[in-house]
C-alpha positions as MATLAB code, in Angstrom:
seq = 'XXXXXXXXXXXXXXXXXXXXXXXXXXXXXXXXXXXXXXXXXXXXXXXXXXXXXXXXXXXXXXXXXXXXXXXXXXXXXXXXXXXXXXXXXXXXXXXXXXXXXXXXXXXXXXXXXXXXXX';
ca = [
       0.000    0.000    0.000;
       0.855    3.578   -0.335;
       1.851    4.217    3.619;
       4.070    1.314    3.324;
       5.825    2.921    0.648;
       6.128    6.059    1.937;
       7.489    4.225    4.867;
       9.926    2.374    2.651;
      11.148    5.469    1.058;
      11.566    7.425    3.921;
      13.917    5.101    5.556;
      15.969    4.942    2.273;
      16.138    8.633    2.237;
      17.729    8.635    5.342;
      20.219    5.537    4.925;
      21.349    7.291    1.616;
      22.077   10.140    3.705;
      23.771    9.016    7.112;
      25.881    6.391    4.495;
      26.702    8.275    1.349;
      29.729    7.870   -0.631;
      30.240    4.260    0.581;
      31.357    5.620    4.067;
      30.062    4.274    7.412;
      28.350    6.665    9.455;
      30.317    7.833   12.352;
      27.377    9.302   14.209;
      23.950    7.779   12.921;
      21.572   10.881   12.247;
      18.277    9.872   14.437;
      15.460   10.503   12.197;
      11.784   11.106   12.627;
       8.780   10.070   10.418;
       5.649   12.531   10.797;
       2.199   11.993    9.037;
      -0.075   15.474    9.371;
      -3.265   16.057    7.967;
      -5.235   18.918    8.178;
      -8.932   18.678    7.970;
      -8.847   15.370    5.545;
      -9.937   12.247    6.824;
      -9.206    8.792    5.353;
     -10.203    6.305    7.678;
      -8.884    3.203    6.102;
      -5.265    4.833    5.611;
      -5.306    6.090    9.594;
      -6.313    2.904   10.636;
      -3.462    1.434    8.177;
      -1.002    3.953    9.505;
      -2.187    2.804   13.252;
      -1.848   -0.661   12.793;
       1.227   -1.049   10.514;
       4.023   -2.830   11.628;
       6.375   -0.542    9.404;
       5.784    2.083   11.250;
       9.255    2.706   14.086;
       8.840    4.173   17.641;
       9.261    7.779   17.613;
       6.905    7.940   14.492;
       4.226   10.978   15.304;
       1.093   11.427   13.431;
      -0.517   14.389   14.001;
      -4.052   15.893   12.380;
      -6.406   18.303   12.646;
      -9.831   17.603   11.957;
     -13.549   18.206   12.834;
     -14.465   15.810   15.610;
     -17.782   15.920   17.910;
     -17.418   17.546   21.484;
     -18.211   14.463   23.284;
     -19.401   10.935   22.621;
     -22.823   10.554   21.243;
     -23.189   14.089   20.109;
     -24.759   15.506   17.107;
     -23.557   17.606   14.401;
     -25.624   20.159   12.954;
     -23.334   22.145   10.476;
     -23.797   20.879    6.581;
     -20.502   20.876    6.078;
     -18.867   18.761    6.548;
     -21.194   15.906    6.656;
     -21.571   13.937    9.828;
     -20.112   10.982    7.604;
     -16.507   12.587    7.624;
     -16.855   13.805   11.046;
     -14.742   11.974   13.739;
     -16.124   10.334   16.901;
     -15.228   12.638   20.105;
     -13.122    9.280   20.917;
     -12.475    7.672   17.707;
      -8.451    8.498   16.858;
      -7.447    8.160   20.850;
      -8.980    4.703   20.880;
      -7.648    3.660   17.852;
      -3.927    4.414   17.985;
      -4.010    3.556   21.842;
      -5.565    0.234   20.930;
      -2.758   -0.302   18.424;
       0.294    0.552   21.165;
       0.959    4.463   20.255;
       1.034    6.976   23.059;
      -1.025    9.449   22.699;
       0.776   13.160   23.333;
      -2.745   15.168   22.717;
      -6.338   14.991   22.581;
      -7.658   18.560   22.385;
     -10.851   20.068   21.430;
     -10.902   23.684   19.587;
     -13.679   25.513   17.641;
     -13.070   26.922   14.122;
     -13.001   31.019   14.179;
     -15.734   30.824   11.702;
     -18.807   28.688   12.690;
     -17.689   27.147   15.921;
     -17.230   23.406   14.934;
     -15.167   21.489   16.962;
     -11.864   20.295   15.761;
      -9.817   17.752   17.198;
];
């Protein structure tokens, strides 16, 4: 799949640099992966990107996206549709069900109509 690539061609990226010229690396450059999305959900790729055993300790994935202010709440904007609209709990569970620690899990409200963002 396409995360596993990315994944793949990170960590080549960073091999090529820490050993170029046929040298061996003296001090091995630590190097970190981040995924960040901003207000676009794919659910099967985040659950991919939870789950994957590619994916190295120290990885972060960060997002921010419109989530509901607590669990079992409604959402009454039209856009974007409840559809694409994360559970108030839905990420934290997710990655902490799959071994990640979770750094945050904050609520804000858009400057422009007050929807919630996680």
């Amino acid at each position: 799949p396409l995360v596993d690539q990315a994944i793949r061609t990170a960590k080549a990226t960073t091999e090529e640099t820490c050993c170029s010229q046929n040298q061996a690396p003296v001090n091995q450059v630590a190097s970190i992966l981040c995924f960040y999305a901003v207000r676009f959900l794919n659910r099967k790729l985040v659950r991919h990107l939870a789950m994957s055993t590619m994916v190295e300790t120290g990885t972060l994935f960060a997002t921010s996206h419109f989530c509901k202010p607590y669990e079992g709440a409604t959402w009454d904007f039209d856009h974007p549709k409840e559809k694409r609209v994360l559970e108030r709990d839905e990420l934290g569970k997710l990655f902490k069900e799959s071994g990640w620690e979770v750094l945050h899990d904050d609520l804000i409200h858009d400057s422009d109509h007050g929807r919630t963002l996680i």
